[in-house]
């Protein structure tokens, strides 16, 4: 291996403030990060999936739902977050032509799914629009 970049990274294991699920749409990346910081969530496991929680409530394959739950459970096991934050966003490529209400409804369904799967976890739902982040 050839070293290409130097940065000292923390070696200590961490406890996450939250586990976060969002779409990988970069247009909302800064809004999500600033929103989390504003809410005091500094350390988090970020699961980015095209379409966000659509992989849970309307997956292309059933195995997609299992994979997402597995990722959340891995976060719980390794980093013990007490909260799971779910983000949908407007004009998501996984929802061509869908109204905001349909995307928001999927986030709410996913929240119910995770609450049922992991009752000890506090699940919070949000929606990113082009002017900021909304609670659901
Ligand atoms: Zn998206």
XYZ file of N, CA, C and O and ligand atoms in Angstrom:
545
model
N 0.842 -1.197 0.000
C 0.000 0.000 0.000
C 0.877 1.246 0.000
O 1.915 1.273 0.633
N 0.404 2.259 -0.674
C 1.097 3.540 -0.706
C 0.234 4.576 -0.007
O -0.937 4.752 -0.366
N 0.795 5.242 0.991
C 0.016 6.253 1.699
C -0.232 7.459 0.802
O 0.699 8.010 0.216
N -1.474 7.862 0.685
C -1.842 8.966 -0.193
C -2.316 10.193 0.578
O -2.394 11.286 0.024
N -2.659 9.989 1.862
C -3.266 11.073 2.618
C -3.009 10.843 4.086
O -3.066 9.704 4.544
N -2.729 11.895 4.825
C -2.530 11.746 6.266
C -3.603 12.493 7.037
O -3.871 13.661 6.754
N -4.192 11.785 7.988
C -5.102 12.412 8.956
C -5.155 11.504 10.166
O -5.344 10.297 10.016
N -4.987 12.054 11.338
C -5.081 11.258 12.560
C -6.550 11.053 12.904
O -7.274 12.015 13.130
N -6.981 9.792 12.951
C -8.364 9.442 13.261
C -8.424 8.865 14.674
O -7.499 8.183 15.097
N -9.521 9.135 15.398
C -9.619 8.610 16.763
C -9.673 7.077 16.766
O -10.371 6.481 15.949
N -8.935 6.467 17.687
C -8.908 5.009 17.791
C -9.950 4.485 18.765
O -10.306 3.312 18.731
N -10.433 5.343 19.661
C -11.324 4.887 20.718
C -12.675 4.461 20.122
O -13.167 5.079 19.188
N -13.238 3.408 20.715
C -14.616 3.057 20.374
C -15.512 4.194 20.848
O -15.141 4.950 21.741
N -16.663 4.334 20.245
C -17.536 5.449 20.613
C -18.950 4.967 20.878
O -19.345 3.898 20.431
N -19.670 5.788 21.634
C -21.113 5.612 21.745
C -21.753 6.671 20.864
O -21.470 7.864 21.006
N -22.627 6.245 19.969
C -23.267 7.178 19.044
C -24.433 7.892 19.727
O -25.149 7.306 20.534
N -24.608 9.147 19.385
C -25.782 9.882 19.849
C -27.041 9.378 19.136
O -28.140 9.458 19.674
N -26.855 8.903 17.918
C -28.011 8.449 17.126
C -27.542 7.558 15.985
O -26.374 7.577 15.610
N -28.487 6.796 15.475
C -28.334 6.136 14.182
C -29.253 6.911 13.236
O -30.369 7.274 13.608
N -28.770 7.188 12.036
C -29.489 8.033 11.096
C -29.674 7.273 9.790
O -28.721 6.675 9.277
N -30.886 7.288 9.260
C -31.134 6.729 7.933
C -31.624 7.846 7.028
O -32.587 8.551 7.354
N -30.932 8.006 5.899
C -31.361 8.999 4.913
C -31.042 8.489 3.521
O -30.344 7.500 3.355
N -31.570 9.206 2.540
C -31.199 8.943 1.150
C -29.757 9.419 0.933
O -29.249 10.240 1.690
N -29.140 8.909 -0.109
C -27.776 9.378 -0.397
C -27.760 10.642 -1.252
O -26.701 11.103 -1.649
N -28.933 11.231 -1.500
C -29.010 12.439 -2.336
C -28.173 13.558 -1.708
O -28.499 14.055 -0.629
N -27.118 13.955 -2.409
C -26.156 14.898 -1.844
C -26.745 16.292 -1.652
O -26.231 17.076 -0.843
N -27.826 16.616 -2.355
C -28.418 17.946 -2.217
C -28.848 18.228 -0.784
O -28.901 19.383 -0.371
N -29.149 17.175 -0.013
C -29.641 17.362 1.348
C -28.595 17.004 2.399
O -28.879 17.034 3.593
N -27.407 16.661 1.950
C -26.357 16.228 2.876
C -26.016 17.320 3.885
O -25.961 17.070 5.091
N -25.797 18.535 3.406
C -25.420 19.625 4.308
C -26.557 19.951 5.278
O -26.311 20.166 6.472
N -27.785 19.963 4.779
C -28.938 20.271 5.644
C -29.050 19.233 6.763
O -29.274 19.590 7.923
N -28.890 17.956 6.418
C -28.993 16.910 7.445
C -27.872 17.069 8.466
O -28.115 17.032 9.681
N -26.653 17.287 7.987
C -25.533 17.397 8.926
C -25.687 18.614 9.838
O -25.457 18.535 11.049
N -26.086 19.752 9.278
C -26.263 20.950 10.098
C -27.436 20.781 11.067
O -27.375 21.230 12.210
N -28.502 20.128 10.600
C -29.660 19.873 11.454
C -29.268 18.999 12.651
O -29.632 19.284 13.793
N -28.510 17.939 12.382
C -28.084 17.050 13.463
C -27.205 17.811 14.462
O -27.379 17.686 15.678
N -26.299 18.610 13.937
C -25.417 19.384 14.810
C -26.234 20.336 15.680
O -26.002 20.451 16.884
N -27.214 21.001 15.074
C -28.075 21.932 15.805
C -28.821 21.222 16.926
O -29.094 21.797 17.975
N -29.159 19.965 16.725
C -29.890 19.197 17.738
C -28.954 18.479 18.707
O -29.398 17.648 19.488
N -27.667 18.776 18.623
C -26.717 18.214 19.571
C -26.289 16.795 19.259
O -25.736 16.109 20.113
N -26.545 16.368 18.037
C -26.146 15.019 17.628
C -24.826 15.133 16.879
O -24.790 15.504 15.701
N -23.754 14.852 17.596
C -22.418 15.038 17.037
C -21.859 13.742 16.467
O -21.157 13.742 15.461
N -22.158 12.642 17.141
C -21.608 11.340 16.737
C -22.772 10.446 16.343
O -23.689 10.218 17.140
N -22.737 9.978 15.101
C -23.856 9.155 14.646
C -23.396 8.175 13.575
O -22.432 8.412 12.855
N -24.101 7.076 13.517
C -23.907 6.098 12.447
C -24.903 6.468 11.355
O -26.112 6.461 11.577
N -24.379 6.802 10.181
C -25.231 7.289 9.111
C -25.398 6.204 8.045
O -24.453 5.864 7.349
N -26.593 5.677 7.957
C -26.939 4.678 6.939
C -27.579 5.425 5.771
O -28.686 5.937 5.898
N -26.862 5.512 4.678
C -27.374 6.220 3.501
C -27.802 5.205 2.451
O -27.015 4.355 2.036
N -29.055 5.315 2.054
C -29.639 4.363 1.116
C -30.380 5.165 0.049
O -31.149 6.070 0.406
N -30.201 4.857 -1.235
C -31.020 5.545 -2.218
C -32.500 5.300 -1.923
O -32.922 4.147 -1.810
N -33.242 6.390 -1.732
C -34.661 6.254 -1.382
C -34.914 6.189 0.110
O -36.068 6.081 0.528
N -33.860 6.201 0.917
C -33.981 6.161 2.384
C -34.844 4.980 2.824
O -34.577 3.839 2.424
N -35.897 5.236 3.585
C -36.685 4.161 4.193
C -37.597 3.436 3.212
O -38.290 2.485 3.610
N -37.586 3.815 1.953
C -38.354 3.028 0.979
C -37.868 1.584 0.976
O -38.640 0.653 0.736
N -36.583 1.405 1.274
C -36.016 0.054 1.339
C -36.628 -0.765 2.476
O -36.493 -1.989 2.514
N -37.315 -0.096 3.398
C -37.946 -0.786 4.524
C -39.439 -1.005 4.267
O -39.965 -2.089 4.496
N -40.116 0.016 3.767
C -41.575 -0.074 3.661
C -42.064 -0.523 2.286
O -43.179 -1.037 2.165
N -41.241 -0.319 1.265
C -41.623 -0.770 -0.081
C -40.368 -1.228 -0.828
O -40.002 -0.661 -1.856
N -39.695 -2.244 -0.285
C -38.409 -2.654 -0.860
C -38.573 -3.338 -2.220
O -39.605 -3.969 -2.476
N -37.552 -3.186 -3.057
C -37.538 -3.913 -4.331
C -37.455 -5.418 -4.069
O -38.020 -6.210 -4.794
N -36.723 -5.789 -3.029
C -36.576 -7.185 -2.605
C -36.763 -7.241 -1.091
O -36.330 -6.338 -0.389
N -37.368 -8.310 -0.582
C -37.545 -8.435 0.868
C -36.212 -8.384 1.598
O -36.134 -7.909 2.729
N -35.161 -8.873 0.938
C -33.855 -8.882 1.582
C -33.346 -7.465 1.846
O -32.524 -7.261 2.739
N -33.846 -6.475 1.086
C -33.429 -5.089 1.337
C -33.864 -4.645 2.737
O -33.116 -3.996 3.463
N -35.098 -4.996 3.110
C -35.611 -4.640 4.435
C -34.759 -5.295 5.519
O -34.392 -4.650 6.501
N -34.435 -6.555 5.313
C -33.617 -7.273 6.292
C -32.237 -6.639 6.427
O -31.691 -6.543 7.532
N -31.680 -6.220 5.303
C -30.347 -5.609 5.332
C -30.371 -4.303 6.122
O -29.489 -4.055 6.948
N -31.382 -3.484 5.895
C -31.456 -2.201 6.612
C -31.626 -2.450 8.111
O -30.937 -1.830 8.932
N -32.512 -3.381 8.467
C -32.684 -3.687 9.895
C -31.384 -4.225 10.482
O -30.999 -3.874 11.609
N -30.688 -5.032 9.709
C -29.410 -5.560 10.165
C -28.394 -4.433 10.401
O -27.644 -4.462 11.388
N -28.380 -3.440 9.528
C -27.449 -2.321 9.708
C -27.787 -1.527 10.963
O -26.893 -1.129 11.716
N -29.080 -1.316 11.195
C -29.487 -0.591 12.401
C -29.102 -1.399 13.644
O -28.582 -0.858 14.626
N -29.324 -2.694 13.597
C -28.992 -3.530 14.761
C -27.487 -3.595 14.987
O -27.033 -3.692 16.133
N -26.711 -3.535 13.925
C -25.257 -3.483 14.086
C -24.852 -2.180 14.756
O -23.993 -2.159 15.651
N -25.473 -1.090 14.355
C -25.212 0.193 15.012
C -25.546 0.107 16.505
O -24.760 0.540 17.353
N -26.702 -0.494 16.803
C -27.120 -0.640 18.212
C -26.114 -1.462 19.010
O -25.751 -1.112 20.134
N -25.662 -2.554 18.395
C -24.744 -3.459 19.101
C -23.382 -2.808 19.315
O -22.806 -2.891 20.398
N -22.879 -2.126 18.297
C -21.520 -1.600 18.388
C -21.443 -0.233 19.057
O -20.478 0.046 19.775
N -22.449 0.597 18.825
C -22.313 2.002 19.236
C -23.445 2.498 20.114
O -23.480 3.672 20.468
N -24.397 1.636 20.432
C -25.434 1.869 21.430
C -26.157 3.221 21.323
O -26.312 3.915 22.327
N -26.581 3.632 20.133
C -27.366 4.863 20.067
C -28.736 4.634 20.710
O -29.280 3.536 20.621
N -29.270 5.652 21.357
C -30.594 5.526 21.949
C -31.694 5.990 21.010
O -32.871 5.846 21.307
N -31.296 6.574 19.885
C -32.267 7.173 18.983
C -31.979 6.736 17.554
O -30.830 6.562 17.157
N -33.065 6.617 16.816
C -32.984 6.371 15.378
C -33.710 7.520 14.681
O -34.881 7.768 14.962
N -33.015 8.207 13.809
C -33.601 9.339 13.100
C -33.775 8.971 11.631
O -32.816 8.546 10.970
N -34.986 9.140 11.137
C -35.316 8.778 9.759
C -35.593 10.050 8.957
O -36.371 10.898 9.390
N -34.984 10.124 7.780
C -35.167 11.297 6.924
C -35.684 10.878 5.552
O -35.087 10.029 4.892
N -36.763 11.508 5.127
C -37.180 11.447 3.732
C -36.864 12.793 3.113
O -36.502 13.732 3.812
N -37.000 12.887 1.796
C -36.767 14.205 1.192
C -37.611 14.389 -0.059
O -38.039 13.424 -0.708
N -37.814 15.647 -0.394
C -38.617 16.007 -1.557
C -37.859 15.659 -2.846
O -36.638 15.660 -2.883
N -38.598 15.349 -3.875
C -38.063 15.027 -5.197
C -37.018 13.907 -5.132
O -35.978 13.969 -5.772
N -37.321 12.885 -4.355
C -36.415 11.733 -4.243
C -36.524 10.885 -5.508
O -37.622 10.586 -5.975
N -35.390 10.492 -6.041
C -35.360 9.685 -7.260
C -36.033 8.334 -7.113
O -36.430 7.719 -8.099
N -36.185 7.868 -5.866
C -36.856 6.592 -5.620
C -38.375 6.737 -5.676
O -39.096 5.740 -5.635
N -38.850 7.994 -5.728
C -40.290 8.283 -5.746
C -40.618 9.209 -6.917
O -41.067 10.339 -6.698
N -40.398 8.758 -8.143
C -40.619 9.678 -9.276
C -42.066 10.166 -9.330
O -42.992 9.363 -9.346
N -42.212 11.489 -9.293
C -43.532 12.096 -9.402
C -44.405 11.993 -8.169
O -45.553 12.434 -8.193
N -43.896 11.419 -7.101
C -44.719 11.220 -5.902
C -44.875 12.534 -5.142
O -43.932 13.323 -5.052
N -46.065 12.752 -4.566
C -46.241 13.951 -3.744
C -45.504 13.816 -2.417
O -45.204 12.696 -1.960
N -45.237 14.952 -1.806
C -44.562 14.984 -0.509
C -45.256 14.064 0.487
O -44.604 13.337 1.242
N -46.593 14.060 0.457
C -47.352 13.280 1.437
C -47.047 11.784 1.335
O -47.017 11.085 2.352
N -46.822 11.294 0.126
C -46.537 9.862 -0.050
C -45.172 9.502 0.532
O -45.021 8.452 1.178
N -44.205 10.368 0.312
C -42.860 10.114 0.849
C -42.903 10.207 2.377
O -42.354 9.353 3.088
N -43.583 11.224 2.877
C -43.695 11.401 4.332
C -44.426 10.217 4.964
O -44.066 9.773 6.061
N -45.423 9.695 4.275
C -46.166 8.550 4.809
C -45.258 7.329 4.940
O -45.377 6.557 5.896
N -44.353 7.149 3.992
C -43.411 6.031 4.080
C -42.466 6.194 5.268
O -42.116 5.210 5.933
N -42.048 7.423 5.545
C -41.176 7.656 6.702
C -41.937 7.288 7.987
O -41.378 6.636 8.878
N -43.198 7.665 8.054
C -44.013 7.325 9.231
C -44.187 5.812 9.357
O -44.111 5.256 10.462
N -44.401 5.134 8.226
C -44.533 3.658 8.262
C -43.232 3.020 8.727
O -43.242 2.049 9.504
N -42.118 3.552 8.260
C -40.820 3.015 8.668
C -40.593 3.233 10.162
O -40.048 2.355 10.845
N -41.031 4.377 10.669
C -40.884 4.641 12.102
C -41.645 3.588 12.908
O -41.137 3.070 13.905
N -42.848 3.257 12.456
C -43.637 2.227 13.142
C -42.944 0.869 13.058
O -42.918 0.109 14.039
N -42.367 0.589 11.907
C -41.658 -0.682 11.717
C -40.484 -0.803 12.702
O -40.323 -1.825 13.374
N -39.677 0.254 12.776
C -38.498 0.191 13.653
C -38.899 0.210 15.131
O -38.238 -0.435 15.948
N -39.953 0.923 15.461
C -40.432 0.943 16.846
C -40.871 -0.453 17.267
O -40.614 -0.896 18.382
N -41.511 -1.159 16.333
C -41.936 -2.525 16.607
C -40.746 -3.478 16.696
O -40.705 -4.354 17.564
N -39.764 -3.288 15.823
C -38.603 -4.189 15.775
C -37.656 -3.960 16.945
O -37.035 -4.909 17.438
N -37.533 -2.700 17.371
C -36.607 -2.350 18.447
C -37.313 -1.406 19.424
O -37.116 -0.187 19.382
N -38.134 -1.965 20.307
C -38.983 -1.119 21.178
C -38.196 -0.181 22.104
O -38.739 0.835 22.551
N -36.944 -0.503 22.391
C -36.163 0.348 23.292
C -35.636 1.606 22.595
O -35.140 2.525 23.243
N -35.735 1.614 21.279
C -35.170 2.702 20.488
C -36.189 3.835 20.338
O -37.352 3.594 20.039
N -35.747 5.064 20.546
C -36.585 6.230 20.264
C -36.447 6.558 18.787
O -35.343 6.804 18.307
N -37.555 6.528 18.070
C -37.526 6.746 16.625
C -38.150 8.109 16.312
O -39.245 8.411 16.784
N -37.432 8.910 15.538
C -37.901 10.244 15.163
C -37.914 10.362 13.643
O -37.030 9.830 12.972
N -38.908 11.065 13.114
C -39.100 11.141 11.665
C -39.010 12.580 11.182
O -39.599 13.479 11.788
N -38.316 12.754 10.058
C -38.107 14.093 9.511
C -38.242 14.073 7.998
O -38.132 13.024 7.353
N -38.460 15.260 7.472
C -38.568 15.416 6.019
C -37.735 16.619 5.588
O -37.889 17.713 6.132
N -36.859 16.389 4.626
C -36.028 17.462 4.088
C -36.686 18.039 2.844
O -36.998 17.292 1.902
N -36.899 19.347 2.866
C -37.337 20.025 1.661
C -36.217 20.962 1.238
O -35.180 21.029 1.899
N -36.420 21.682 0.159
C -35.339 22.497 -0.361
C -35.082 23.742 0.492
O -34.119 24.450 0.255
N -35.962 23.976 1.483
C -35.761 25.124 2.370
C -35.519 24.730 3.813
O -35.580 25.570 4.705
N -35.260 23.467 4.075
C -34.955 23.070 5.436
C -35.512 21.721 5.804
O -35.934 20.951 4.938
N -35.511 21.443 7.106
C -35.906 20.132 7.636
C -37.182 20.291 8.462
O -37.284 21.201 9.280
N -38.119 19.399 8.243
C -39.426 19.444 8.906
C -39.608 18.193 9.762
O -39.124 17.112 9.407
N -40.341 18.347 10.862
C -40.705 17.169 11.649
C -41.922 16.511 11.023
O -42.713 17.160 10.345
N -42.054 15.227 11.261
C -43.223 14.497 10.746
C -44.014 13.941 11.934
O -43.486 13.623 12.948
Zn -33.558 10.402 -2.503
